[in-house]
Structure formats: C-alpha cells, structure tokens
Short mmCIF file of C-alpha atoms in Angstrom, two decimals:
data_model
loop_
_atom_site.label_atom_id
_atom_site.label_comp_id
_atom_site.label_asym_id
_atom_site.label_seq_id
_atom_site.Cartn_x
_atom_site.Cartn_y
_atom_site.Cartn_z
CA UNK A 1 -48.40 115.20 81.33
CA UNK A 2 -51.53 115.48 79.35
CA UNK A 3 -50.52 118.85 77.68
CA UNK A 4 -47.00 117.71 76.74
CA UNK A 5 -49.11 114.59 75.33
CA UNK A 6 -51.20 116.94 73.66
CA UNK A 7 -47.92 119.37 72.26
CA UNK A 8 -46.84 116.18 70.48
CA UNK A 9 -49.59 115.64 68.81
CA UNK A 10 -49.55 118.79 67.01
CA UNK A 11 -51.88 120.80 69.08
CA UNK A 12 -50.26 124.54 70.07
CA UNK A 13 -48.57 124.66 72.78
CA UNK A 14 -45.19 125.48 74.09
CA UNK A 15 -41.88 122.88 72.84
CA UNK A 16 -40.80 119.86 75.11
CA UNK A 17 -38.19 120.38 77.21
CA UNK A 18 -35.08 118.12 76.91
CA UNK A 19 -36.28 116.68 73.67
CA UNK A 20 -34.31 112.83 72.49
CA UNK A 21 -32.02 112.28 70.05
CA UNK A 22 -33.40 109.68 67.57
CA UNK A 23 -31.22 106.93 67.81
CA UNK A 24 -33.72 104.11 66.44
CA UNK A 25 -34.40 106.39 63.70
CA UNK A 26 -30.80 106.83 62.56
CA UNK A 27 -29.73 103.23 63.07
CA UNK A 28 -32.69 102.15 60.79
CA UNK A 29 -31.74 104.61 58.13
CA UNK A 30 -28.06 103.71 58.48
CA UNK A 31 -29.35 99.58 57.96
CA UNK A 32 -31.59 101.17 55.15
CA UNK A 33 -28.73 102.45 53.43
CA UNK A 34 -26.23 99.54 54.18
CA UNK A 35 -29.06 97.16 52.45
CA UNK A 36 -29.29 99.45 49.65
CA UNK A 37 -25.77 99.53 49.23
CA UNK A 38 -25.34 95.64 49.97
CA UNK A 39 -28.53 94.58 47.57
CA UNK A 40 -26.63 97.26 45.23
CA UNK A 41 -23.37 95.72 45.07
CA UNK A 42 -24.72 92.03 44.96
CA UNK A 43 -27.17 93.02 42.09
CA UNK A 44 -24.03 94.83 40.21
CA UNK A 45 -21.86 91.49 40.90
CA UNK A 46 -25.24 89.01 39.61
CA UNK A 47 -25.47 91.42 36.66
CA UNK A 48 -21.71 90.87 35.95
CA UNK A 49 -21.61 87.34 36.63
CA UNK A 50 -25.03 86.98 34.63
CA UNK A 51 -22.93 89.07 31.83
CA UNK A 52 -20.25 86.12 31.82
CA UNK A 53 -22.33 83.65 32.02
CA UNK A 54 -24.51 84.17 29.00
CA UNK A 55 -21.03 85.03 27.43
CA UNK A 56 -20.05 81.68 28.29
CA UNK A 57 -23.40 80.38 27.29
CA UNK A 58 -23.12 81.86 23.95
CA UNK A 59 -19.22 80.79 23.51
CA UNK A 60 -20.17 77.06 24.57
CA UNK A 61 -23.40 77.15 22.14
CA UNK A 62 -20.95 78.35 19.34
CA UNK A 63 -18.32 75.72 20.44
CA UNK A 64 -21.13 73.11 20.76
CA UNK A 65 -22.45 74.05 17.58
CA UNK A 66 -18.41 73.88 16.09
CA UNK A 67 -18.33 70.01 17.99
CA UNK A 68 -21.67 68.77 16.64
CA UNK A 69 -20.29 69.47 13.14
CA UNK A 70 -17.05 67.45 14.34
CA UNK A 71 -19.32 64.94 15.45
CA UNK A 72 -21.60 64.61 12.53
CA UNK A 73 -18.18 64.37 10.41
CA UNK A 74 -16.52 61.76 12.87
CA UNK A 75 -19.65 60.10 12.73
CA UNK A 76 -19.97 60.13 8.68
CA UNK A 77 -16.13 58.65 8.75
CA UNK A 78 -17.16 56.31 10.91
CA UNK A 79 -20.31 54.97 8.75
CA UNK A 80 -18.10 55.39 5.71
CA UNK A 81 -15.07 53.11 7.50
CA UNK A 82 -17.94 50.85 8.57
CA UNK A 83 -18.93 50.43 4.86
CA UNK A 84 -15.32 50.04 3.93
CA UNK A 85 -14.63 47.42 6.69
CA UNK A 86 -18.13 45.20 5.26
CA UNK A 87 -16.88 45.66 1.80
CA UNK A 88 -13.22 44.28 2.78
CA UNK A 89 -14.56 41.43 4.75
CA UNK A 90 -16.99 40.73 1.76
CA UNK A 91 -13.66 40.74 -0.33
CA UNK A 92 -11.81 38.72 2.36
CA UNK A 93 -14.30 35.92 2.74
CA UNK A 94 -14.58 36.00 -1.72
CA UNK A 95 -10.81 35.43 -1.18
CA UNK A 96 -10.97 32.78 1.17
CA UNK A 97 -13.13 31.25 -1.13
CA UNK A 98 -10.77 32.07 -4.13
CA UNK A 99 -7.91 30.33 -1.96
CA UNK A 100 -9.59 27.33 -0.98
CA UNK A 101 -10.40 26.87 -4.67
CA UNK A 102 -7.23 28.01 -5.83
CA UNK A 103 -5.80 25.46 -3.13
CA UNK A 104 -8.18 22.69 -4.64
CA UNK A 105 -6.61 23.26 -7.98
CA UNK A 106 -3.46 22.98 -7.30
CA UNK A 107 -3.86 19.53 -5.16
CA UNK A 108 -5.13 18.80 -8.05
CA UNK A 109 -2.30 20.17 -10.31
CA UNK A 110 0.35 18.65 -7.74
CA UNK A 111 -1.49 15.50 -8.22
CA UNK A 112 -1.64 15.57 -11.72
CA UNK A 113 2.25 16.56 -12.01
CA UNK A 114 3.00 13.74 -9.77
CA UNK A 115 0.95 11.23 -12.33
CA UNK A 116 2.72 13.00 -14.95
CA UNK A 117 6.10 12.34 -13.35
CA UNK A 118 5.55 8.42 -12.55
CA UNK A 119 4.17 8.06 -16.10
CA UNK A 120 7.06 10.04 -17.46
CA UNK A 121 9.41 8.06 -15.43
CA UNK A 122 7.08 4.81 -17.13
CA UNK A 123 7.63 6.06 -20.39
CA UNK A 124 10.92 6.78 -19.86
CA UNK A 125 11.81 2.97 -18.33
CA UNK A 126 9.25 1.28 -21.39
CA UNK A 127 11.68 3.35 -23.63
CA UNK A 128 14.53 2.22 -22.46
CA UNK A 129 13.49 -1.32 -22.23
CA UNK A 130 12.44 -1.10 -25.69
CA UNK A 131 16.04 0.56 -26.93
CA UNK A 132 17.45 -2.56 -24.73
CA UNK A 133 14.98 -4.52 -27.00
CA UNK A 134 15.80 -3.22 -30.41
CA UNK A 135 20.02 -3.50 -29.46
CA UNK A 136 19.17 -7.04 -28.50
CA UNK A 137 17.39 -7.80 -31.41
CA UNK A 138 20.48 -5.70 -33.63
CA UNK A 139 22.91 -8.29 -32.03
CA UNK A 140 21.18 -11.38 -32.56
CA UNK A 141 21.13 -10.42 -36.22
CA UNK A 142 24.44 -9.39 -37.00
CA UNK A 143 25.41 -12.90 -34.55
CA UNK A 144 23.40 -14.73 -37.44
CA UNK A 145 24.75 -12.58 -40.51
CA UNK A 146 26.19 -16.14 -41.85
CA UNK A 147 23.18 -18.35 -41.69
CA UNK A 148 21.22 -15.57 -43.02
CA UNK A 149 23.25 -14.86 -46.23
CA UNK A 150 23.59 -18.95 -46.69
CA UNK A 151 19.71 -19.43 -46.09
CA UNK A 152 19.54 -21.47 -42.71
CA UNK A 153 17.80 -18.94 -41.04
CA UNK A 154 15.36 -15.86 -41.74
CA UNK A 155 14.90 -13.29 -39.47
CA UNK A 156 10.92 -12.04 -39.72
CA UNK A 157 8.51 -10.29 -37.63
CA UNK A 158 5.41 -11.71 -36.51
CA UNK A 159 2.72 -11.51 -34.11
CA UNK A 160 4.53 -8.56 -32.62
CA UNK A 161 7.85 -10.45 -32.34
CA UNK A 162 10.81 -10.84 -33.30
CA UNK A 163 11.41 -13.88 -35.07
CA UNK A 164 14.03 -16.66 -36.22
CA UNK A 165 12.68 -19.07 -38.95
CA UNK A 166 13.91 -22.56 -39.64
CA UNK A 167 12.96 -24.23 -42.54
CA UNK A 168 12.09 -27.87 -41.86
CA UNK A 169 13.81 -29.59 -44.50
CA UNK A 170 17.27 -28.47 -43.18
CA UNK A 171 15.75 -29.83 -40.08
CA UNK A 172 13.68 -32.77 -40.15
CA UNK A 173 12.85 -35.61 -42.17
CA UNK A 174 9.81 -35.66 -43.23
CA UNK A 175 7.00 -36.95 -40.82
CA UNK A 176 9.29 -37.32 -37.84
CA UNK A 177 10.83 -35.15 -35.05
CA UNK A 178 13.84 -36.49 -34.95
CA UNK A 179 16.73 -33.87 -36.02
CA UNK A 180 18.69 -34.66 -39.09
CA UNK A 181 22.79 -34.61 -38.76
CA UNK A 182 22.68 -31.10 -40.20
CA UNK A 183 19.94 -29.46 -38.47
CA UNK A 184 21.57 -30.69 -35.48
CA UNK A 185 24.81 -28.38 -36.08
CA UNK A 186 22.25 -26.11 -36.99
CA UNK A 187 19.94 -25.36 -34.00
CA UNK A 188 23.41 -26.22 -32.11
CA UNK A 189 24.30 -22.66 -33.66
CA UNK A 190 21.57 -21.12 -33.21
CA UNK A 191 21.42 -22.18 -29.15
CA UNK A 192 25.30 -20.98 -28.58
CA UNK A 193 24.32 -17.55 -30.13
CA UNK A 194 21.32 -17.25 -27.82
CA UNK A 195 22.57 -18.37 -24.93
CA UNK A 196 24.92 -14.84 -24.72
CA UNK A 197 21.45 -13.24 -23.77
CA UNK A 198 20.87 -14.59 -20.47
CA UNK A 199 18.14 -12.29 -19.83
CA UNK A 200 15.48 -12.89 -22.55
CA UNK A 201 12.92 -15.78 -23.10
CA UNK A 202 12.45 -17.76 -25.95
CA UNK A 203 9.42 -19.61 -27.97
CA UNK A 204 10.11 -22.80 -29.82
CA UNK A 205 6.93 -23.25 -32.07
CA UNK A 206 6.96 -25.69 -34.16
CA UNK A 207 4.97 -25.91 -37.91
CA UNK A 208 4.06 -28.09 -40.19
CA UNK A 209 1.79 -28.03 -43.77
CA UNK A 210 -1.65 -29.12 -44.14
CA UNK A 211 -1.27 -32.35 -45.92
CA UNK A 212 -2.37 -35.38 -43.58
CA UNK A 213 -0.08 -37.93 -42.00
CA UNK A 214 0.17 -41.21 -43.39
CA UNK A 215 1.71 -44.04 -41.35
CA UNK A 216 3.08 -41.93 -38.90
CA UNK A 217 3.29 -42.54 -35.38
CA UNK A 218 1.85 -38.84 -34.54
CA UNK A 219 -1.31 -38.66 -34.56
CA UNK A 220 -2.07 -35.69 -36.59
CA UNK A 221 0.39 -32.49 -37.57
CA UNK A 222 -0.29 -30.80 -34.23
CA UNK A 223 1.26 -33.91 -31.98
CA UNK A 224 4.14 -33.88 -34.87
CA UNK A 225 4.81 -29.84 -34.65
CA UNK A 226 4.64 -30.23 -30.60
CA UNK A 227 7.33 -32.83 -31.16
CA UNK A 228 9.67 -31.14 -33.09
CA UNK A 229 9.16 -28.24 -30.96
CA UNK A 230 10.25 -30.14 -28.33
CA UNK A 231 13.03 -31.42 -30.08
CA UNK A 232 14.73 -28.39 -31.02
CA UNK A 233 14.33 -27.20 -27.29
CA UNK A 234 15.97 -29.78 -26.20
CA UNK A 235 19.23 -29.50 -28.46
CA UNK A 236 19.12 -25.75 -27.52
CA UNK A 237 19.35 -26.61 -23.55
CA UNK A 238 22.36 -29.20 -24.87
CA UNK A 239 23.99 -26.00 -26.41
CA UNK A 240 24.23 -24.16 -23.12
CA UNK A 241 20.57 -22.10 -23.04
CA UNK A 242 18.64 -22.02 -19.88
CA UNK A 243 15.99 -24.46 -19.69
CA UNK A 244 14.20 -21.40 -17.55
CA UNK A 245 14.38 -19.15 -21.18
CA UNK A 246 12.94 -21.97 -23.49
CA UNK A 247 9.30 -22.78 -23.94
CA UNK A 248 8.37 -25.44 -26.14
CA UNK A 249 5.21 -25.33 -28.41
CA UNK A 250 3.17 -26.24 -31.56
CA UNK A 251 1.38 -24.88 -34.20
CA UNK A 252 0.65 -27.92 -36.51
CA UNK A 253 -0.79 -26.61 -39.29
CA UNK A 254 -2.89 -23.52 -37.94
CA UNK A 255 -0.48 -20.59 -38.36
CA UNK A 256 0.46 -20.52 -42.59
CA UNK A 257 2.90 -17.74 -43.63
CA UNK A 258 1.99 -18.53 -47.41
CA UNK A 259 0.39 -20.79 -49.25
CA UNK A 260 3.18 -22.29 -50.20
CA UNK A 261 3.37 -25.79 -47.74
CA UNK A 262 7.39 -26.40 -47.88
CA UNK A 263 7.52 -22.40 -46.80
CA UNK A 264 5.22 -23.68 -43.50
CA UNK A 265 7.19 -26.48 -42.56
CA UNK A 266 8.96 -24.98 -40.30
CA UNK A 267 10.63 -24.27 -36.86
CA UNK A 268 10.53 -20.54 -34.87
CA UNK A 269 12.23 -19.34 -32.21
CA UNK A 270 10.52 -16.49 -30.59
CA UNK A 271 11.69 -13.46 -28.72
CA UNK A 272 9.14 -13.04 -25.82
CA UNK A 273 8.88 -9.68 -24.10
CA UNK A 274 10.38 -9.27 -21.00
CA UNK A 275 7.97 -8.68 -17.32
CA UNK A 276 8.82 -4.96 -17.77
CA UNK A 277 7.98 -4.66 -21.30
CA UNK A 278 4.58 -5.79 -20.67
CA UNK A 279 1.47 -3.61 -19.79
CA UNK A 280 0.69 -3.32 -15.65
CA UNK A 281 -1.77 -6.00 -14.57
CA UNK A 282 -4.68 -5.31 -12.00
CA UNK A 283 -2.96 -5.54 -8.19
CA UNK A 284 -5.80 -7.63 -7.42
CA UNK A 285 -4.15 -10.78 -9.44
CA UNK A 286 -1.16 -11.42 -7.06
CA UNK A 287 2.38 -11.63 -8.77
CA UNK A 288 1.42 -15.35 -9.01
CA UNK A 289 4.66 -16.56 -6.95
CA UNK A 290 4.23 -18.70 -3.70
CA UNK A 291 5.06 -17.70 -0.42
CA UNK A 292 8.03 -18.85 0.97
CA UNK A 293 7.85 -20.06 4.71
CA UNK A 294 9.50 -17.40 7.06
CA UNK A 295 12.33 -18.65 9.21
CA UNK A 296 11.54 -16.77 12.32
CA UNK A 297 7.95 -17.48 12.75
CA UNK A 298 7.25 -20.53 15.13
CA UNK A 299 6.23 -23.73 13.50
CA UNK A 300 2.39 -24.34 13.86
CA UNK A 301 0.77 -26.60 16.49
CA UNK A 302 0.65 -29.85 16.12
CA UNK A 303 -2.85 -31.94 15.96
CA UNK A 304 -4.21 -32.41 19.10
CA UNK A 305 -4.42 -36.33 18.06
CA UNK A 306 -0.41 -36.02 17.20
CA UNK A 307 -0.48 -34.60 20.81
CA UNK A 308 -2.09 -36.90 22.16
CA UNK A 309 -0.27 -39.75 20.30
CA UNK A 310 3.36 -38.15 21.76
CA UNK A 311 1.84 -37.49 24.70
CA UNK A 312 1.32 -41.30 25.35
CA UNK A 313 3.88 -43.13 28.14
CA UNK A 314 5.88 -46.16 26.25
CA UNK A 315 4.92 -49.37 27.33
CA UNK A 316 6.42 -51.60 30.17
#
C-alpha cells in the first residue's frame, strides 16, 4: 500500500493496476466549458443589446435634441401669443373706455337732439301762433278798411302791439266820459268787428292831453282816461264782445304819441298776446288757477265742538 502510495507520487516503480477513469475531472471540464460557452453567449447578447441601446441612446438624444428645438419654438409662440393676448386686452380695456365715452356722448347727443326736437316743436308752435297772429291782425284790418279810409280809426303799432286808435273828439266831449251819439255808433262798430275773434283779448286804454281839468268832476286826467276807458268797454260788451276779452284801463296823460295834445286825446284798443304766445314762466309760480274741490273725496270732519253740538239729545 505504501509503494503504490509511493508510485503515485512519482517515485519509480511499476504502474497501478486497474487505474480510474476520471469522472470528476471530465464533469468539471465539461461545466468549465458550458460556463465558457454560457458567459460567452450572454456577453455576445449584453454586447448586442448594449449595441442597441446606445443606438437608441443616441437616436433619443438626437430626437431629444430635435424636441427641445420644438419646445424652445412652442415656447417662443407661446411668449409671443402671451404678448399679443396683453397687447389685445390693453386695446380691449382702451376700447371699453372709448365705448363708455363714446356712450357718454351720445346720451349726451340723444339728449341734446331731444332738446332740439321739443324746441323745434316750440319754435314750430310760437311760429304758428304768430302766423295765427299776423292773419288775425290782416283781418281785423281789412274788417276796418272803411273807418280807416274815412279817419275813425288808425291802425298803429305800439309797445309791441297791435293797435286801434280812436281819436277823442269823435268820441267824447271834452272833460267827460260820457260817449257822444257818434262815437257811440262808432265803438258799436268797432265791438261787432271784434267780437268775430272769440279767441283774443283786448286792452281799452284810455288817453288824454296834459292840460289840467277845470271844473270837472274827475279829479285829474288819469281818473278821466280810466273813465272813458271804462266807458268804451262797456259799449263794446253791449255790442256782443266777451266781458272775459276786455280789460279796461288808463293812461291819463303819461303815454304821448306826439306833441301834438288833440293827437293824445285818445282811445286804444289793444291786441294782447295770447298764453301761448308768451315766454314759459318758472314751474315754481303755479298756473295761478284755484283748485276745484274733487267730487269723490269725502267731505272733511266736522269740529269736534259741531260734534259735540249734534251730538247733544233734544230737550224734553
């Protein structure tokens, strides 16, 4: 046992007898070469896959690089339409303030147009009051063509009105109010021509010179001009004018058309303007008429003493 020991260890000797087949030593070379092979083929497949990946690397840097442009551009549109959208909204709110004004203005214009209308539509009525005027003042002097042209009556302007003169001495004797035969027929004319304008007021003034009265039962030329005034107004209602139309008046002495005293003894009649030919008073006056008691509204209370005093029983 000791010399085979020693015959395997190199020292001379004769071979072993019914020598082993090396099993271990071929299954370890067999693994040996199936993990060469395996560690072979996995290191060919991680070199191929590492091949496609840094292929893939490199395509996705180049397509990153091709995005990031896309990006920056997207991004500069985007800053750009930002700009655009602050510069429209800085034009939209100058707009608004452009159509609030522009609004304001034409209020203002609708405003004015409606003033303009209503004092059109003023105009308008004052001129056709006026042309009613102007035909009524046409008529009343071709209705006193004939006492023009024979002298009983002149037709003058004064004050702002139109006018009918009558000279006293067709009228009046002198120093008294009382109407003479013929300047009764005459202001008897003259009232049933006037009366055909229902519609327009009249003055009666009466005038008178500037001498001083003299055993006269007026007490100076104004009482005497009032008078005759009067008078005249008086004989017009007779001739079939409205009372309501006639206002009675004098002058005396203070309202000379010459120097000339017979050419101021005299009577006028007046034409007075009508309500809608006058100017617009302030609101704040009142139209002046009185208020008429309204039928449906209960009658007020009694007194409490006019209560009391019904109130009481009657005696036994």
């Amino acid at each position: 046992m000791a010399k085979h020991d020693a015959d395997e260890l190199g020292k001379p000797g004769k071979p072993p007898k019914n020598r082993r087949f090396p099993w271990r030593l071929w299954l370890y070379a067999i693994v040996m070469t199936a993990g060469a092979g395996a560690g072979g083929y996995y290191m060919w497949q991680f070199r191929q896959k590492a091949g496609t990946a840094r292929d893939d690397a490199s395509t996705c840097l180049s397509n990153l690089g091709k995005q990031q442009a896309k990006v920056d551009e997207v991004t500069k549109r985007a800053d750009d339409a930002t700009k655009k959208a602050i510069d429209c909204v800085t034009v939209l709110d100058g707009a608004g303030k452009k159509s609030k004004e522009l609004e304001t203005q034409l209020a203002s214009l609708s405003t004015n147009l409606n003033a303009s209308k209503d004092e059109l539509a003023a105009l308008r009525a004052a001129r056709a009051e006026a042309e009613k005027r102007l035909a009524a003042i046409d008529e009343i002097q071709k209705q006193f063509a004939k006492m023009i042209d024979t002298g009983q009556l002149k037709v003058t302007s004064r004050h702002g009105s139109f006018v009918l003169s009558l000279p006293s001495e067709v009228l009046f004797p002198s120093g008294v109010a009382e109407l003479s035969k013929p300047g009764e027929l005459a202001v008897l004319e003259v009232g049933i021509t006037l009366k055909r304008f229902p519609d327009r007021r009249f003055l009666v003034i009466g005038h008178t010179d500037d001498v001083p009265l003299k055993n006269s039962t007026y007490k100076d030329n104004w009482e005497l001009s009032t008078a005759r005034g009067l008078t005249v107004t008086r004989f017009l209602v007779q001739a079939g004018m409205d009372p309501k139309n006639l206002l009675a008046a004098g002058a005396g002495e203070h309202d000379p058309v010459v120097k000339d005293r017979a050419k101021n003894r005299r009577i006028e009649i007046a034409l007075l303007p009508a309500i809608n030919e006058l100017p617009p008073l302030p609101a704040s006056l009142g139209n002046g008429t009185a208020e008429k008691p309204d039928p449906a509204k209960p009658e007020a209370a009694k007194p409490e003493a006019a209560k009391a005093e019904t109130a009481k029983p009657a005696a036994k």
